[in-house]
Amino acid sequence: LAAPQVLTPPNHVVGSALGDMDGDGDLDWMISSFGGGKWTLVMKPAEGGMDLDFSALAWQLPIGAPIPVSNIKLKGKLAGNEIVVPEFEADAMEGKVNGTLKVSWGNTIRLESELSVSKLQADQLIGSLTKDIAIRGRIDGNFTLASEAPSLENLLAAPRSSGKFRVGEGSISNVDLVAVMQSDAAGQ
């Protein structure tokens, strides 16, 4: 077993990584801390791939809408061209988010997630997505989210989401309710 090696991150990332490689140059384990200690990733070899343990504090999604996350913890597995997270927990927008996550890549990058949200501040969530609709109150609900793109930078440029939710203790404005009521899904 060799002494741990300090791995240097790319120039545009401020952080550090500590890892150990076996005699064949294969990674035995790695601990990374980036963004001034705001997030940590631990990777360990496991049967069929690498176990991942990720946590972050006072973090913002690195791509897509600038959704603030107070705290997130996830454990998953990297195997081949796929990351599978069977369950994660997050505190965000004064509420809770639980879910699953699957990311795969090849010719395109694909993301799939099942989300359950509880007591999220609606104005923070909707405000990070659009300025055209104003929603105040707390959101509870379940959603599926899917997206596919040729590059990571564009992965959340046009995600597809569906689900059921409830806004309590609040209000909705700038929404065309006539169009909603005339849609095929009205009343479901």
XYZ file of N, CA, C and O in Angstrom, residues 63-139:
308
model
N -25.288 23.352 -12.507
C -25.832 23.572 -13.851
C -27.324 23.793 -13.725
O -27.937 23.446 -12.722
N -27.915 24.375 -14.738
C -29.352 24.617 -14.722
C -29.717 25.820 -13.877
O -28.917 26.730 -13.684
N -30.921 25.799 -13.345
C -31.425 26.918 -12.538
C -30.589 27.041 -11.262
O -30.169 26.042 -10.689
N -30.369 28.259 -10.817
C -29.555 28.486 -9.604
C -30.340 28.187 -8.328
O -30.655 29.074 -7.550
N -30.648 26.921 -8.114
C -31.449 26.521 -6.962
C -30.522 26.369 -5.747
O -29.571 25.581 -5.786
N -30.804 27.115 -4.667
C -29.953 27.028 -3.477
C -30.265 25.777 -2.659
O -31.418 25.416 -2.462
N -29.210 25.110 -2.189
C -29.342 23.909 -1.376
C -28.596 24.155 -0.070
O -27.393 24.417 -0.081
N -29.306 24.081 1.060
C -28.678 24.297 2.361
C -27.780 23.132 2.735
O -26.691 23.304 3.253
N -28.253 21.910 2.457
C -27.539 20.713 2.861
C -28.009 19.565 1.969
O -29.200 19.426 1.727
N -27.072 18.763 1.470
C -27.440 17.578 0.685
C -26.499 16.444 1.028
O -25.304 16.668 1.276
N -27.061 15.233 1.088
C -26.281 14.018 1.309
C -26.803 12.963 0.355
O -28.011 12.752 0.270
N -25.870 12.338 -0.368
C -26.268 11.244 -1.254
C -25.197 10.184 -1.283
O -24.012 10.469 -1.100
N -25.653 8.966 -1.488
C -24.750 7.825 -1.652
C -25.200 7.090 -2.896
O -26.398 6.912 -3.114
N -24.225 6.698 -3.704
C -24.566 6.006 -4.928
C -23.412 5.190 -5.442
O -22.431 4.955 -4.739
N -23.536 4.788 -6.704
C -22.513 3.955 -7.325
C -22.230 4.444 -8.732
O -23.151 4.741 -9.492
N -20.952 4.542 -9.055
C -20.476 4.829 -10.403
C -20.039 3.502 -10.999
O -19.164 2.819 -10.450
N -20.671 3.093 -12.081
C -20.331 1.844 -12.755
C -20.380 2.083 -14.256
O -21.428 2.442 -14.790
N -19.246 1.936 -14.911
C -19.187 2.159 -16.353
C -19.554 3.586 -16.693
O -18.925 4.528 -16.225
N -20.603 3.752 -17.478
C -21.030 5.093 -17.896
C -22.330 5.509 -17.201
O -23.181 6.157 -17.796
N -22.441 5.147 -15.913
C -23.686 5.432 -15.205
C -23.427 5.689 -13.721
O -22.605 5.026 -13.093
N -24.135 6.657 -13.177
C -24.165 6.900 -11.737
C -25.605 6.661 -11.289
O -26.531 7.232 -11.859
N -25.771 5.819 -10.270
C -27.098 5.537 -9.723
C -27.088 5.887 -8.239
O -26.235 5.416 -7.487
N -28.022 6.740 -7.856
C -28.207 7.131 -6.459
C -29.599 6.635 -6.060
O -30.606 7.210 -6.482
N -29.677 5.555 -5.258
C -30.983 5.013 -4.907
C -31.798 5.911 -3.974
O -33.015 5.815 -3.939
N -31.114 6.794 -3.243
C -31.833 7.728 -2.377
C -30.908 8.867 -1.975
O -29.739 8.658 -1.692
N -31.459 10.079 -1.968
C -30.718 11.216 -1.432
C -31.660 12.083 -0.615
O -32.882 12.001 -0.744
N -31.076 12.908 0.250
C -31.823 13.838 1.092
C -31.212 15.214 0.954
O -29.987 15.345 0.896
N -32.061 16.238 0.948
C -31.563 17.611 0.879
C -32.491 18.540 1.657
O -33.698 18.304 1.736
N -31.896 19.564 2.222
C -32.637 20.689 2.789
C -32.451 21.824 1.798
O -31.315 22.188 1.477
N -33.551 22.354 1.305
C -33.472 23.418 0.307
C -34.690 24.321 0.436
O -35.797 23.842 0.713
N -34.477 25.605 0.264
C -35.561 26.582 0.241
C -36.493 26.417 1.438
O -37.706 26.433 1.303
N -35.893 26.188 2.604
C -36.585 26.054 3.884
C -37.480 24.822 3.955
O -38.363 24.734 4.808
N -37.267 23.840 3.079
C -38.041 22.612 3.076
C -37.140 21.401 2.886
O -35.923 21.496 2.989
N -37.749 20.259 2.577
C -37.042 18.995 2.407
C -37.249 18.448 1.002
O -38.337 18.577 0.438
N -36.215 17.823 0.469
C -36.286 17.137 -0.818
C -35.681 15.755 -0.624
O -34.580 15.624 -0.094
N -36.387 14.723 -1.048
C -35.890 13.349 -1.050
C -36.064 12.824 -2.461
O -37.007 13.206 -3.150
N -35.173 11.925 -2.853
C -35.348 11.400 -4.192
C -34.330 10.373 -4.604
O -33.504 9.928 -3.814
N -34.432 10.017 -5.876
C -33.492 9.111 -6.525
C -32.878 9.856 -7.701
O -33.436 10.851 -8.178
N -31.753 9.360 -8.180
C -31.063 10.023 -9.285
C -30.326 8.979 -10.110
O -29.718 8.062 -9.551
N -30.414 9.124 -11.420
C -29.653 8.268 -12.328
C -29.121 9.157 -13.444
O -29.877 9.905 -14.067
N -27.819 9.102 -13.662
C -27.183 9.854 -14.743
C -26.374 8.862 -15.569
O -25.605 8.066 -15.020
N -26.572 8.880 -16.884
C -25.807 8.009 -17.778
C -25.288 8.835 -18.944
O -25.833 9.889 -19.265
N -24.225 8.364 -19.555
C -23.634 9.104 -20.666
C -23.080 8.145 -21.708
O -22.738 7.018 -21.422
N -23.064 8.638 -22.914
C -22.568 7.948 -24.097
C -22.546 8.998 -25.187
O -21.841 10.001 -25.082
N -23.384 8.821 -26.215
C -23.517 9.859 -27.241
C -24.168 11.119 -26.669
O -23.948 12.217 -27.150
N -25.013 10.925 -25.651
C -25.653 12.045 -24.949
C -25.540 11.792 -23.442
O -25.184 10.699 -23.012
N -25.870 12.800 -22.668
C -25.941 12.665 -21.215
C -27.417 12.671 -20.845
O -28.177 13.518 -21.308
N -27.823 11.706 -20.031
C -29.234 11.572 -19.647
C -29.348 11.594 -18.132
O -28.582 10.942 -17.436
N -30.323 12.335 -17.631
C -30.607 12.429 -16.206
C -32.049 12.016 -15.966
O -32.945 12.422 -16.707
N -32.275 11.203 -14.938
C -33.618 10.804 -14.524
C -33.678 10.910 -13.008
O -32.732 10.505 -12.323
N -34.766 11.463 -12.484
C -34.894 11.618 -11.040
C -36.359 11.544 -10.628
O -37.235 11.998 -11.348
N -36.584 10.948 -9.481
C -37.891 10.945 -8.822
C -37.709 11.815 -7.581
O -36.783 11.589 -6.800
N -38.565 12.806 -7.383
C -38.411 13.747 -6.284
C -39.677 13.829 -5.448
O -40.789 13.831 -5.987
N -39.491 13.929 -4.152
C -40.581 14.201 -3.222
C -40.180 15.459 -2.459
O -39.098 15.505 -1.857
N -41.017 16.490 -2.507
C -40.686 17.751 -1.841
C -41.709 18.035 -0.753
O -42.888 17.700 -0.873
N -41.229 18.663 0.309
C -42.093 18.972 1.439
C -41.762 20.363 1.975
O -40.623 20.642 2.320
N -42.753 21.215 1.979
C -42.688 22.548 2.572
C -41.614 23.460 1.970
O -41.047 24.303 2.653
N -41.348 23.316 0.662
C -40.417 24.222 -0.019
C -41.053 25.601 -0.138
O -42.254 25.717 -0.399
N -40.265 26.644 0.001
C -40.752 28.001 -0.217
C -40.984 28.175 -1.719
O -40.047 28.169 -2.508
N -42.235 28.325 -2.114
C -42.603 28.393 -3.527
C -41.950 29.570 -4.233
O -41.497 29.432 -5.379
N -41.875 30.719 -3.593
C -41.300 31.888 -4.269
C -39.826 31.677 -4.591
O -39.343 32.119 -5.629
N -39.091 30.958 -3.736
C -37.679 30.689 -4.010
C -37.524 29.702 -5.162
O -36.681 29.885 -6.033
N -38.346 28.649 -5.170
C -38.252 27.650 -6.243
C -38.685 28.232 -7.578
O -37.933 28.205 -8.550
N -39.885 28.778 -7.641
C -40.408 29.297 -8.906
C -39.593 30.501 -9.370
O -39.316 30.654 -10.564
N -39.153 31.340 -8.446
C -38.329 32.501 -8.800
C -37.003 32.126 -9.432
O -36.467 32.863 -10.254
N -36.457 30.958 -9.074
C -35.201 30.521 -9.693
C -35.431 29.933 -11.083
O -34.505 29.814 -11.872
N -36.690 29.578 -11.397
C -37.018 28.992 -12.698
C -37.580 30.001 -13.683
O -37.293 29.928 -14.877
N -38.431 30.917 -13.208
C -39.064 31.896 -14.097
C -39.479 33.124 -13.302
O -39.802 33.022 -12.123
N -39.495 34.250 -13.960
C -39.991 35.490 -13.359
C -41.406 35.794 -13.855
O -42.019 36.756 -13.430
N -41.945 34.944 -14.749
C -43.259 35.182 -15.357
C -44.425 34.793 -14.458
O -45.543 35.245 -14.664
N -44.185 33.918 -13.495
C -45.248 33.457 -12.599
C -44.826 33.776 -11.166
O -43.669 33.565 -10.800
N -45.752 34.245 -10.366
C -45.467 34.523 -8.957
C -46.274 33.556 -8.095
O -47.496 33.531 -8.165
N -45.594 32.744 -7.331
C -46.248 31.805 -6.422
C -45.651 32.014 -5.039
O -44.434 32.039 -4.872
N -46.508 32.164 -4.063
C -46.090 32.312 -2.677
C -46.723 31.178 -1.869
O -47.825 30.742 -2.172
N -46.030 30.721 -0.862
C -46.539 29.662 -0.009
C -45.550 28.518 0.075
O -44.368 28.674 -0.226
N -46.056 27.365 0.472
C -45.230 26.164 0.631
C -45.682 25.100 -0.358
O -46.873 24.882 -0.539
N -44.710 24.442 -0.986
C -45.001 23.395 -1.974
C -44.732 22.023 -1.375
O -43.663 21.790 -0.802
